[in-house]
mmCIF file of C-alpha atoms in Angstrom:
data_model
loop_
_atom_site.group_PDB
_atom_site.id
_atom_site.type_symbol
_atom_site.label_atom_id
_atom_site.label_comp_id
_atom_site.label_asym_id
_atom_site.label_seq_id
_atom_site.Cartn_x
_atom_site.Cartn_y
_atom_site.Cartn_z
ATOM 1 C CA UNK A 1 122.659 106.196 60.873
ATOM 2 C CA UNK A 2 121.170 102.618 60.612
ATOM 3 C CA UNK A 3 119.916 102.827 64.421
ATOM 4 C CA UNK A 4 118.480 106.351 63.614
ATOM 5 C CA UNK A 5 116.720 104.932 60.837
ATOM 6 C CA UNK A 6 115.197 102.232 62.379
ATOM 7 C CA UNK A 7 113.779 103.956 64.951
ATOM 8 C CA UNK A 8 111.936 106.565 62.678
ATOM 9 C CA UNK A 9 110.369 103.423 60.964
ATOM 10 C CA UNK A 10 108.902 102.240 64.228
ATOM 11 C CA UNK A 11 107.865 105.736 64.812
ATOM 12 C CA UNK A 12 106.107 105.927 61.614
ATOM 13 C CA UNK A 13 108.804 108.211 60.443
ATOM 14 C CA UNK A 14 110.651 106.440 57.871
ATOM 15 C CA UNK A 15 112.228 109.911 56.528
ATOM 16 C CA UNK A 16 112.433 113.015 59.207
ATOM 17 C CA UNK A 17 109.784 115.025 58.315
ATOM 18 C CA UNK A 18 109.478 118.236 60.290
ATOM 19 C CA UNK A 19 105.669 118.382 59.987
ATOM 20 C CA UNK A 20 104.943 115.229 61.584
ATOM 21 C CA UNK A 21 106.913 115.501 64.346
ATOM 22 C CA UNK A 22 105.080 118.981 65.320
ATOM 23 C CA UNK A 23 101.953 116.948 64.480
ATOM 24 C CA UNK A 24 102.777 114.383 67.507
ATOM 25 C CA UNK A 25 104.202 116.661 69.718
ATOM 26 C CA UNK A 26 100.537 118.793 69.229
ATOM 27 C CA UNK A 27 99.118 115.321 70.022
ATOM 28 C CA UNK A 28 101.063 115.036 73.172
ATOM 29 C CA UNK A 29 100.000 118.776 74.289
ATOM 30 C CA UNK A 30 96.242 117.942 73.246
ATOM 31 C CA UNK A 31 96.947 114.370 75.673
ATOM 32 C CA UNK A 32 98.523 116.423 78.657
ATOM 33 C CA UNK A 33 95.585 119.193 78.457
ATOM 34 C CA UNK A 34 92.858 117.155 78.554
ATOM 35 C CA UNK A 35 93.930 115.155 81.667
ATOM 36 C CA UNK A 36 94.283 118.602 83.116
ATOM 37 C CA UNK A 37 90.436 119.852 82.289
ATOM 38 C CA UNK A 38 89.383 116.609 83.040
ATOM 39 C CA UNK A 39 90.594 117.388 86.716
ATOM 40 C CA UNK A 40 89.417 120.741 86.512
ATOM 41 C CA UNK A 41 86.157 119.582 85.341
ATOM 42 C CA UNK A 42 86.014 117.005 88.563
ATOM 43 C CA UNK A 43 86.967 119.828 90.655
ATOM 44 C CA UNK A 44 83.944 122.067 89.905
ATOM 45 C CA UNK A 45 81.501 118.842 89.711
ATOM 46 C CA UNK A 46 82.412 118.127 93.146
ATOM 47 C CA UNK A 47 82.903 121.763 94.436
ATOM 48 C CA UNK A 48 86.327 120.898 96.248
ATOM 49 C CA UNK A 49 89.883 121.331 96.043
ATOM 50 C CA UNK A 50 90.963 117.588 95.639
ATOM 51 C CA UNK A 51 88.363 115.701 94.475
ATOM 52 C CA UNK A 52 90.205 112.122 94.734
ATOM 53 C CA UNK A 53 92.528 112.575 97.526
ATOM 54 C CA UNK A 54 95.374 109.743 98.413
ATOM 55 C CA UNK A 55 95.326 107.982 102.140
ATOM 56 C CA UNK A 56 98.519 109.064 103.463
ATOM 57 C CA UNK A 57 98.258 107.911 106.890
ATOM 58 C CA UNK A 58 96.830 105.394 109.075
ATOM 59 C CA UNK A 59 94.635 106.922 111.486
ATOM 60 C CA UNK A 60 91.544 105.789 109.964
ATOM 61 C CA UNK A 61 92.505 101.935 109.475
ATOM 62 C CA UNK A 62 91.419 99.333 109.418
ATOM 63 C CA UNK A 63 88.568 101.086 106.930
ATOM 64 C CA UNK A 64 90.850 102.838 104.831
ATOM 65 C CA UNK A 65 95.230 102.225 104.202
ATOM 66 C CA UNK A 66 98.044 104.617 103.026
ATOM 67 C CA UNK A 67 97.505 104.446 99.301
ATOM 68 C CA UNK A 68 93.991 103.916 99.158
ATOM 69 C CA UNK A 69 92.113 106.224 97.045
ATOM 70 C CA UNK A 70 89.209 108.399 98.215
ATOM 71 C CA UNK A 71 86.487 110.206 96.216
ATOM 72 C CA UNK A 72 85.501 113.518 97.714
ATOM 73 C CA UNK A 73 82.620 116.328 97.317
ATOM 74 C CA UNK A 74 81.503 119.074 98.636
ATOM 75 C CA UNK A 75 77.709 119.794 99.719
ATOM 76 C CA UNK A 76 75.461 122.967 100.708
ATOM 77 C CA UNK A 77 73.731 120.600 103.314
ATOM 78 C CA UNK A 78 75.633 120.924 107.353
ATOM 79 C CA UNK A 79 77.552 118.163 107.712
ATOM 80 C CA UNK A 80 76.425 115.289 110.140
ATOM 81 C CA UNK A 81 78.305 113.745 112.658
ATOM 82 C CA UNK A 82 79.448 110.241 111.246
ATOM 83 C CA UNK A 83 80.924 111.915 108.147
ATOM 84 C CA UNK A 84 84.434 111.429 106.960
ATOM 85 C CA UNK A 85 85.485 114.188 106.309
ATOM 86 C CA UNK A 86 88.672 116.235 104.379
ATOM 87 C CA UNK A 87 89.286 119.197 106.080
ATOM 88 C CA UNK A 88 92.750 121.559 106.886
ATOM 89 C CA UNK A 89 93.916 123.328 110.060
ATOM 90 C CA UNK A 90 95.087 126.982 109.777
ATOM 91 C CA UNK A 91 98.513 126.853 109.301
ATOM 92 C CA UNK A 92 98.940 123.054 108.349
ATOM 93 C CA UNK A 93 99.112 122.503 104.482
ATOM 94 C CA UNK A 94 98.243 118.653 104.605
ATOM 95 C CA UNK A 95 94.540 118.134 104.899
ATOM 96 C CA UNK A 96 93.493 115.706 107.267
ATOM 97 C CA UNK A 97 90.589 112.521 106.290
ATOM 98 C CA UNK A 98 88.621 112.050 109.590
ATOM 99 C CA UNK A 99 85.137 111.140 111.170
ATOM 100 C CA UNK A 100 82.899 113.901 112.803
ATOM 101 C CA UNK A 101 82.339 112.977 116.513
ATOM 102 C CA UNK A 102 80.384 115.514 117.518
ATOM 103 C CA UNK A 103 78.473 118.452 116.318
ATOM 104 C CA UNK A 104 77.078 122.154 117.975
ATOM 105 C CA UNK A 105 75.579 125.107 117.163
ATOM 106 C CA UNK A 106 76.899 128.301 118.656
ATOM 107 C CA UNK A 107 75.088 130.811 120.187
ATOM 108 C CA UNK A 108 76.027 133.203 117.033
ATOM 109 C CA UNK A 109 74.535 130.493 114.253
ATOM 110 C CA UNK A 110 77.896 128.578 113.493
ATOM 111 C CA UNK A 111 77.538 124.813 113.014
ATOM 112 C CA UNK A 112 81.059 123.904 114.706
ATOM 113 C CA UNK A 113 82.504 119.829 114.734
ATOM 114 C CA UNK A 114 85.126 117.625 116.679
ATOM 115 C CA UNK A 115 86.702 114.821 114.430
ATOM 116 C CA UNK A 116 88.083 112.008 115.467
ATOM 117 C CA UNK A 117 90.155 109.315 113.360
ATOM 118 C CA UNK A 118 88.653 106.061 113.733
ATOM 119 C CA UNK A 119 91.944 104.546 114.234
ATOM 120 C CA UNK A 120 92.828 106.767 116.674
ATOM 121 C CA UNK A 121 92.246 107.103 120.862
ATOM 122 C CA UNK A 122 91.261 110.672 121.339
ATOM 123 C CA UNK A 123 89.681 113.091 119.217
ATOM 124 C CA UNK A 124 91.011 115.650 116.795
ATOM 125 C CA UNK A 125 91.456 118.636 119.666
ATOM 126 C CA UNK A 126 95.027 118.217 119.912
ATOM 127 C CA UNK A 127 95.994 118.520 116.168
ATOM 128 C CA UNK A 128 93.817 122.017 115.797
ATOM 129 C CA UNK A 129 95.464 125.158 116.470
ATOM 130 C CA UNK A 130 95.109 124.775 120.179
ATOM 131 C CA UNK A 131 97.953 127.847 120.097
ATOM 132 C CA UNK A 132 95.015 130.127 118.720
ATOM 133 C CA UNK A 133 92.837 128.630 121.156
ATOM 134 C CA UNK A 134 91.083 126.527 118.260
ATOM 135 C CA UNK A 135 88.874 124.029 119.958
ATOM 136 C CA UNK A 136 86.050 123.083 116.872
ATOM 137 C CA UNK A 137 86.656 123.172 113.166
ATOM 138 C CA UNK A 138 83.915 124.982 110.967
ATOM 139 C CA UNK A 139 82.444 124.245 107.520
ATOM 140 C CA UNK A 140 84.615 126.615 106.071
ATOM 141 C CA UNK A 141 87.681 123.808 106.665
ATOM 142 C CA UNK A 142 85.971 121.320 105.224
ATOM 143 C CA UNK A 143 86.836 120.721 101.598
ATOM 144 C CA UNK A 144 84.560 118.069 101.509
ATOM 145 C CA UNK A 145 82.862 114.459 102.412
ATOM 146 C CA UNK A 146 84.111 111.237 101.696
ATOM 147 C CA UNK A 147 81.014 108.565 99.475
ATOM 148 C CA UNK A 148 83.403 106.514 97.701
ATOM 149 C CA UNK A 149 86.880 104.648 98.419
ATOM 150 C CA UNK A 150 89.189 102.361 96.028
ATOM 151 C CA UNK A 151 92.193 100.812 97.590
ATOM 152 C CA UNK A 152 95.468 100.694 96.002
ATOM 153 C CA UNK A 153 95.467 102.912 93.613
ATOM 154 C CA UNK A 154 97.154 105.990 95.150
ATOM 155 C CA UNK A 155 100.382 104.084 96.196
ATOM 156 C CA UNK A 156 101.473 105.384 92.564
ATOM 157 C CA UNK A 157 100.717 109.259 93.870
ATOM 158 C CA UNK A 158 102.875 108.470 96.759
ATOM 159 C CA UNK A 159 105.753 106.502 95.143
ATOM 160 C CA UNK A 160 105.864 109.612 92.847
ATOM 161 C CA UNK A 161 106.036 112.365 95.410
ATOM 162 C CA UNK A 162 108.580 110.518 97.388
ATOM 163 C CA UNK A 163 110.525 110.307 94.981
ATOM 164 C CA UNK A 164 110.364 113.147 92.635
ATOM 165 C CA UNK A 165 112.514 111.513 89.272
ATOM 166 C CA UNK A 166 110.072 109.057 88.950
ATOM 167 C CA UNK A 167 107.597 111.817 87.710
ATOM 168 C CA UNK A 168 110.506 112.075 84.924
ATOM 169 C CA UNK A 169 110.107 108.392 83.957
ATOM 170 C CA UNK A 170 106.305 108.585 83.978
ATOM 171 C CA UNK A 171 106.232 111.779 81.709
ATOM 172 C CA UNK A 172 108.841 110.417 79.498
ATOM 173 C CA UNK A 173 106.562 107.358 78.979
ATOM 174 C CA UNK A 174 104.004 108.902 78.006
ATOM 175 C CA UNK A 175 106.004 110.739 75.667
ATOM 176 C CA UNK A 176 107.317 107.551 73.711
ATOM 177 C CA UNK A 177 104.042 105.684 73.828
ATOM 178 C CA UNK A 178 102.747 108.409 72.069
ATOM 179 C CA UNK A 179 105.682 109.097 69.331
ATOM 180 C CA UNK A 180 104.984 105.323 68.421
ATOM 181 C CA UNK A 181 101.470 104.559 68.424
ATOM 182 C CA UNK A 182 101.344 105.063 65.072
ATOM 183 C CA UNK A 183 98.395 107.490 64.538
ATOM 184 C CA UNK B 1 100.975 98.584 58.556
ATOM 185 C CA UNK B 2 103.635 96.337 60.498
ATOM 186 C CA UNK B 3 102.577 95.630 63.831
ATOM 187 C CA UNK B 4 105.674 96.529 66.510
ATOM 188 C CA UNK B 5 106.069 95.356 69.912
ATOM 189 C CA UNK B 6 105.326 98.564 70.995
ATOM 190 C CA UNK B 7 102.166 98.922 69.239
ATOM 191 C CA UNK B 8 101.015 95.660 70.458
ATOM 192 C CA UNK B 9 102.232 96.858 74.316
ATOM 193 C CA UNK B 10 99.874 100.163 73.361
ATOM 194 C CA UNK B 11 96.821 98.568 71.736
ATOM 195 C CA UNK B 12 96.682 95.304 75.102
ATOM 196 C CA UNK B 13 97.542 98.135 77.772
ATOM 197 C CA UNK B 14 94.229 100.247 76.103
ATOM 198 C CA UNK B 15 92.196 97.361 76.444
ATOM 199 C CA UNK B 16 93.916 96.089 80.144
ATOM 200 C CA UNK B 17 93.138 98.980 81.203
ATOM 201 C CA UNK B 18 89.319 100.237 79.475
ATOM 202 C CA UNK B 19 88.256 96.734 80.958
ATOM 203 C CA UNK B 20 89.438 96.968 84.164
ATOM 204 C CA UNK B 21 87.521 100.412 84.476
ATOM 205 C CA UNK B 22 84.439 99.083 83.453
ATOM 206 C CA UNK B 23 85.192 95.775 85.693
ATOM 207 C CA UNK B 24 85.401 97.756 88.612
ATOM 208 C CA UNK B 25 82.691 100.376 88.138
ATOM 209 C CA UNK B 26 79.885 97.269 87.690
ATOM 210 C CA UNK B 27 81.807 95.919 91.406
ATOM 211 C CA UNK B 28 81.235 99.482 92.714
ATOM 212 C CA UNK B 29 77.689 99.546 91.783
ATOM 213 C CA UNK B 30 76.877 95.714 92.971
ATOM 214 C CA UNK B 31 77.540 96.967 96.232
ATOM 215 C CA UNK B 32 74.106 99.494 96.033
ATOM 216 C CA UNK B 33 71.885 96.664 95.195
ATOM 217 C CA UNK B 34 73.365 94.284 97.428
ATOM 218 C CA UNK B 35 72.008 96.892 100.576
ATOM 219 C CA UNK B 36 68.196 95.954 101.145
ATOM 220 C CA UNK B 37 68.833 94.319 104.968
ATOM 221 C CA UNK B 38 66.917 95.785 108.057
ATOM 222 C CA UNK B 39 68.868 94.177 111.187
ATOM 223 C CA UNK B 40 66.820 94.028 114.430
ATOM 224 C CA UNK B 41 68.213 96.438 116.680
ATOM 225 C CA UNK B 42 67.191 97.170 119.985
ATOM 226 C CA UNK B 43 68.548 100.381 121.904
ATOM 227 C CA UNK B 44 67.496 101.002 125.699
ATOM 228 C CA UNK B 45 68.951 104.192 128.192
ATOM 229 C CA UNK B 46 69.228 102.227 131.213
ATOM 230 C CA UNK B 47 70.843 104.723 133.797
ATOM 231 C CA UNK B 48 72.063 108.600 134.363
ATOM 232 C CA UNK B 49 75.206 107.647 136.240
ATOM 233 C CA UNK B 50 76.780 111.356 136.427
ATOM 234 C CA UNK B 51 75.408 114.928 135.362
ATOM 235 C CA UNK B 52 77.264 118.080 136.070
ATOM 236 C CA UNK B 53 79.414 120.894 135.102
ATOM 237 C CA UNK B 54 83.218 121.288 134.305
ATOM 238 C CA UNK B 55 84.727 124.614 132.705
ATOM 239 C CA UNK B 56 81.775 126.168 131.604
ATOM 240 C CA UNK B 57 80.923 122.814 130.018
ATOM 241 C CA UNK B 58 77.536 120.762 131.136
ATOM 242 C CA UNK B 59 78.568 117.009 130.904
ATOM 243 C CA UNK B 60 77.386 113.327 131.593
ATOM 244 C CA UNK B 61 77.678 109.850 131.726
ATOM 245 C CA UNK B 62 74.737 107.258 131.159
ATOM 246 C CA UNK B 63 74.568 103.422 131.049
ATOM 247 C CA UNK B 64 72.711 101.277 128.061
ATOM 248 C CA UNK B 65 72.099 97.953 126.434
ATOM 249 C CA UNK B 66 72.280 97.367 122.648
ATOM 250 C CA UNK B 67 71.537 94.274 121.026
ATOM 251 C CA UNK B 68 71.780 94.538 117.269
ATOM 252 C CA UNK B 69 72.291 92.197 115.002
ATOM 253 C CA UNK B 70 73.839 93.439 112.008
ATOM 254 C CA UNK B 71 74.929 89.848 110.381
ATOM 255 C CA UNK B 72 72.603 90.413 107.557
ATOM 256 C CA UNK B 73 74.789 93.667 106.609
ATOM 257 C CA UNK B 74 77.616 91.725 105.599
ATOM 258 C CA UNK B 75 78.168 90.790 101.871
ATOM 259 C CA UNK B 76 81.223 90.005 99.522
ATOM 260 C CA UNK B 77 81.847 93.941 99.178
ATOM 261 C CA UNK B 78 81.353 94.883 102.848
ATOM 262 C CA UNK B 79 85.230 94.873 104.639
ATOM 263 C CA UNK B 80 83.664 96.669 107.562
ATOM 264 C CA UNK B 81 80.390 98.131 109.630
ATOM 265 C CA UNK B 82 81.704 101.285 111.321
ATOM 266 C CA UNK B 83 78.825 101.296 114.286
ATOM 267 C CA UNK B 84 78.070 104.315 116.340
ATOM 268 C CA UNK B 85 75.599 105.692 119.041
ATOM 269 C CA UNK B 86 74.392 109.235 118.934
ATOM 270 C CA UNK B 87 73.172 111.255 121.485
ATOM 271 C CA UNK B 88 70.859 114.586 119.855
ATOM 272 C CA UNK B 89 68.881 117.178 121.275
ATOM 273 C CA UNK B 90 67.911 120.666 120.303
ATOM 274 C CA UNK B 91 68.333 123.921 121.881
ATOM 275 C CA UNK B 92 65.604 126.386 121.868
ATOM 276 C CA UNK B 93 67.248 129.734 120.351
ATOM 277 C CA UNK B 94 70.639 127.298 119.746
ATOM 278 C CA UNK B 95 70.039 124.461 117.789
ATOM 279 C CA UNK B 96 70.700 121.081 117.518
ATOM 280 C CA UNK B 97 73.710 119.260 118.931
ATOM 281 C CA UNK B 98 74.679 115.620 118.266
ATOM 282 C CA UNK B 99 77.698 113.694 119.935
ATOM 283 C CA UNK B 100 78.770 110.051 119.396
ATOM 284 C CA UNK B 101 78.419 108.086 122.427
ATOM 285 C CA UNK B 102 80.062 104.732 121.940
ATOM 286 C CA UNK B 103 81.317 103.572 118.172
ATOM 287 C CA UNK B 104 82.782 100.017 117.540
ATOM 288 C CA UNK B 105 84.342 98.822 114.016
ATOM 289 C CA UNK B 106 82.909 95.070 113.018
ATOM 290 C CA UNK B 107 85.282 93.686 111.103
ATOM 291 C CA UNK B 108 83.802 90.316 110.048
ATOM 292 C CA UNK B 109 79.845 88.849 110.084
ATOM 293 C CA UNK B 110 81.241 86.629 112.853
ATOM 294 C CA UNK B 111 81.358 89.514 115.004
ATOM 295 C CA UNK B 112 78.134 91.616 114.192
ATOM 296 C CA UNK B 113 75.908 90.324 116.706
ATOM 297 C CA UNK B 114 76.287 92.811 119.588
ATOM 298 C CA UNK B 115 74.849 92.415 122.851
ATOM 299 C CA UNK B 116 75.875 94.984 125.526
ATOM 300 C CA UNK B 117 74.597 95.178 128.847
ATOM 301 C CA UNK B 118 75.089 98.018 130.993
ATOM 302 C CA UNK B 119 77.673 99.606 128.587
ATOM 303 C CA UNK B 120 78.772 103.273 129.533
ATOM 304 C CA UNK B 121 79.975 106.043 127.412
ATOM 305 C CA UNK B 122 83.283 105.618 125.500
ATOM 306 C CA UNK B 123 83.225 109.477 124.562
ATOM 307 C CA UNK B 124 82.427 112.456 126.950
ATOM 308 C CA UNK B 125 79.330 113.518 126.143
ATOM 309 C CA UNK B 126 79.461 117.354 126.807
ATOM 310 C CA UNK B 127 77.441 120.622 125.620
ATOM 311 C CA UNK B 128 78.753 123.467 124.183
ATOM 312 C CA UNK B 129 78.075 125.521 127.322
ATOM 313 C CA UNK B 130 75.507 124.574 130.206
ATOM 314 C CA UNK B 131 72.014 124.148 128.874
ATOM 315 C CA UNK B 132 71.495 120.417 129.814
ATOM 316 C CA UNK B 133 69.179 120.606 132.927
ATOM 317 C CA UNK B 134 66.063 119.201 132.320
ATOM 318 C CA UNK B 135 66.948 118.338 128.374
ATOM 319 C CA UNK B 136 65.573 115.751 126.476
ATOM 320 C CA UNK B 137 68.150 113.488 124.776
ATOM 321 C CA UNK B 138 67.460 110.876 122.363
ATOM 322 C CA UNK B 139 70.159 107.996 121.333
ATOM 323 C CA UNK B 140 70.363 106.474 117.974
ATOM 324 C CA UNK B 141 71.826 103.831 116.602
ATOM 325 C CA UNK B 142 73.563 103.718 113.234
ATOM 326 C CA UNK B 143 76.490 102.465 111.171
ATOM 327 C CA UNK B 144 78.450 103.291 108.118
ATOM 328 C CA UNK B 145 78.699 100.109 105.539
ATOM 329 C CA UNK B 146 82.087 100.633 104.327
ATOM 330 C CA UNK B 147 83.716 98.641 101.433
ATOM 331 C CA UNK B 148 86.504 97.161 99.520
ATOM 332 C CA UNK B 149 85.583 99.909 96.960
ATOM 333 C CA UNK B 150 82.753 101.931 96.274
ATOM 334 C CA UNK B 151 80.185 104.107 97.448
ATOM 335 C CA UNK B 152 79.982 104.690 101.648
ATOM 336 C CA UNK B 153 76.056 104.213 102.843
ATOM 337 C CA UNK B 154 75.100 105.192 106.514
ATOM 338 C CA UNK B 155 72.494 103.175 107.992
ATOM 339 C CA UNK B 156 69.742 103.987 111.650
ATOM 340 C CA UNK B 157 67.837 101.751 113.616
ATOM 341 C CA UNK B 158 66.959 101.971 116.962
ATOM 342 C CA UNK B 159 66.449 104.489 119.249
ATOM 343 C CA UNK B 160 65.696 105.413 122.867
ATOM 344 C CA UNK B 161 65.560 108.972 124.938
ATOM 345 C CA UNK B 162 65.482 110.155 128.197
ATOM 346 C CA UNK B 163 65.523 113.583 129.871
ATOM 347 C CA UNK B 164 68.044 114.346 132.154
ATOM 348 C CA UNK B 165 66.764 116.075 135.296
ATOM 349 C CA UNK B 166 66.636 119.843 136.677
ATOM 350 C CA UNK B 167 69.410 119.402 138.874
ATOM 351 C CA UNK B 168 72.955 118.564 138.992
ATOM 352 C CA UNK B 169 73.876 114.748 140.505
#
């Protein structure tokens, strides 16, 4: 009963009260929501899906690194070639970070581009849907252009996906910084 | 109010991290005032080596000499000059194309003096279809200051065009 006691007094708590311990799990609610409209709010600012995306592979090196951070947004203006760009193939759920190489426009209006990575020796044809006879990529599989990069700061994102009970740890962090900080 | 360990570990991490934000945000920016250079660059066609037509797709290869000298680019936030020549020309009725020609990645200011003499295409240069006989193409040169962190800028200088001629080589 001692231990129990003790750790209501670092809580703050020094007799259970009901009340207060709604009060901080509101505050931890209030915490988690507002990280979430915060990235909704980046989202619409930036008109794109992901609007800080994580390096996950090394085909653009030695410019950008698996676990480098990139800042992404979307624009009404074509694209150029020279871009880095975030775009997906049909069918593929990772989206892919890459440069445009070269740039056309059809005979029907359509701005279409090849991407290349920088790290890599030939260009993007033979990662597009070559099965559905997919030579270009169009605007509307670009999510977006890449203006800023930070390095580092995305090995967290992957250490988390890869392996999934560290997102337990993290969240249960949060969770005790919060029950005693006191507030 | 005692003051726990853990309110201590709460209060430092709030200020590690507030400070660090604001330390790297004033690095980010540095690197947008630090930008004012204009390298000479100097970008000649020197030769139509090949012109002609493979699956329904006009292509060719040309010859040129660059000398740029870029080693005013480089400051303490610059890791790399992503440098690339464009070929563009515009289509009556179609539009305008662009392709890059050669690209290069200078990784230090030691190495972003470039001379090339003579160089040839490192990408096909090809057109969406066959509308390249007597065509007007213009190179360009440019390159893409990329950072340690911060905001990518995309630089031109130089340029030099040619036509390519009515007939296949």
């Amino acid at each position: 009963m001692k231990l129990v006691q003790k750790l209501l007094d670092s809580m703050g708590m020094s007799d259970f009260e009901p009340s207060l311990a709604l009060r901080k799990m509101v505050q931890i609610a209030y915490l988690l929501s507002f990280a979430l409209f915060l990235w909704n709010s980046l989202r619409i600012i930036t008109d794109t899906e992901g609007p800080v995306v994580v390096v996950l592979s090394g085909s653009m090196r030695p410019a950008f690194h698996r676990g480098d951070i990139l800042f992404v947004k979307n624009q009404k203006d074509p694209y150029q070639v020279g871009d880095i760009v975030v775009f997906k193939i049909p069918g593929k759920e990772i989206p892919i970070v890459h440069r445009i190489l070269t740039s056309h426009m059809t005979d029907e209006g359509k701005q279409v581009f090849l991407t290349k990575g920088d790290n890599n020796t030939v260009a993007d044809r033979g990662l597009y849907d070559y099965k559905n006879g997919q030579r270009w990529i169009e605007k509307k599989d670009i999510d977006g252009k890449i203006y800023a990069n930070f390095p580092y700061l995305g090995m967290f994102t992957i250490w988390i996906s890869e392996k999934p009970y560290y997102k337990f740890l993290v969240v249960a962090f949060v969770v005790v910084i919060t029950f005693f900080s006191n507030e | 109010m005692t003051h726990t360990a853990l309110q201590r570990i709460h209060t430092y991490l709030g200020v590690l991290l507030t400070t660090m934000g604001l330390l790297i945000l004033a690095n980010s920016l540095s690197g947008l005032y630090l930008d004012h250079e204009t390298p000479k660059v100097d970008l000649q066609f020197k030769e139509l080596v090949r012109f002609n037509k493979h699956d329904g797709e006009d292509n060719y290869l040309i010859q040129f000499d660059l000398m740029a000298d870029l080693r005013p680019c480089f400051n303490w936030n610059v890791k790399q000059l992503f440098v690339y020549i464009t070929a563009e020309y515009e289509i009556p009725n179609r539009g305008e194309s662009k392709t890059v020609v050669w690209d290069h990645i200078i990784k230090s200011q030691e190495e972003a003096n470039l001379v090339l003499v003579d160089q040839r295409n490192k990408y096909y240069t090809t057109d969406y279809g066959t509308e390249l006989r007597d065509q007007k193409v213009t190179l360009k040169f440019n390159w893409n200051v990329m950072g340690w962190n911060g905001f990518l800028r995309t630089k031109t200088a130089g340029e030099s065009s040619f036509t390519l001629p009515k007939e296949y080589y």
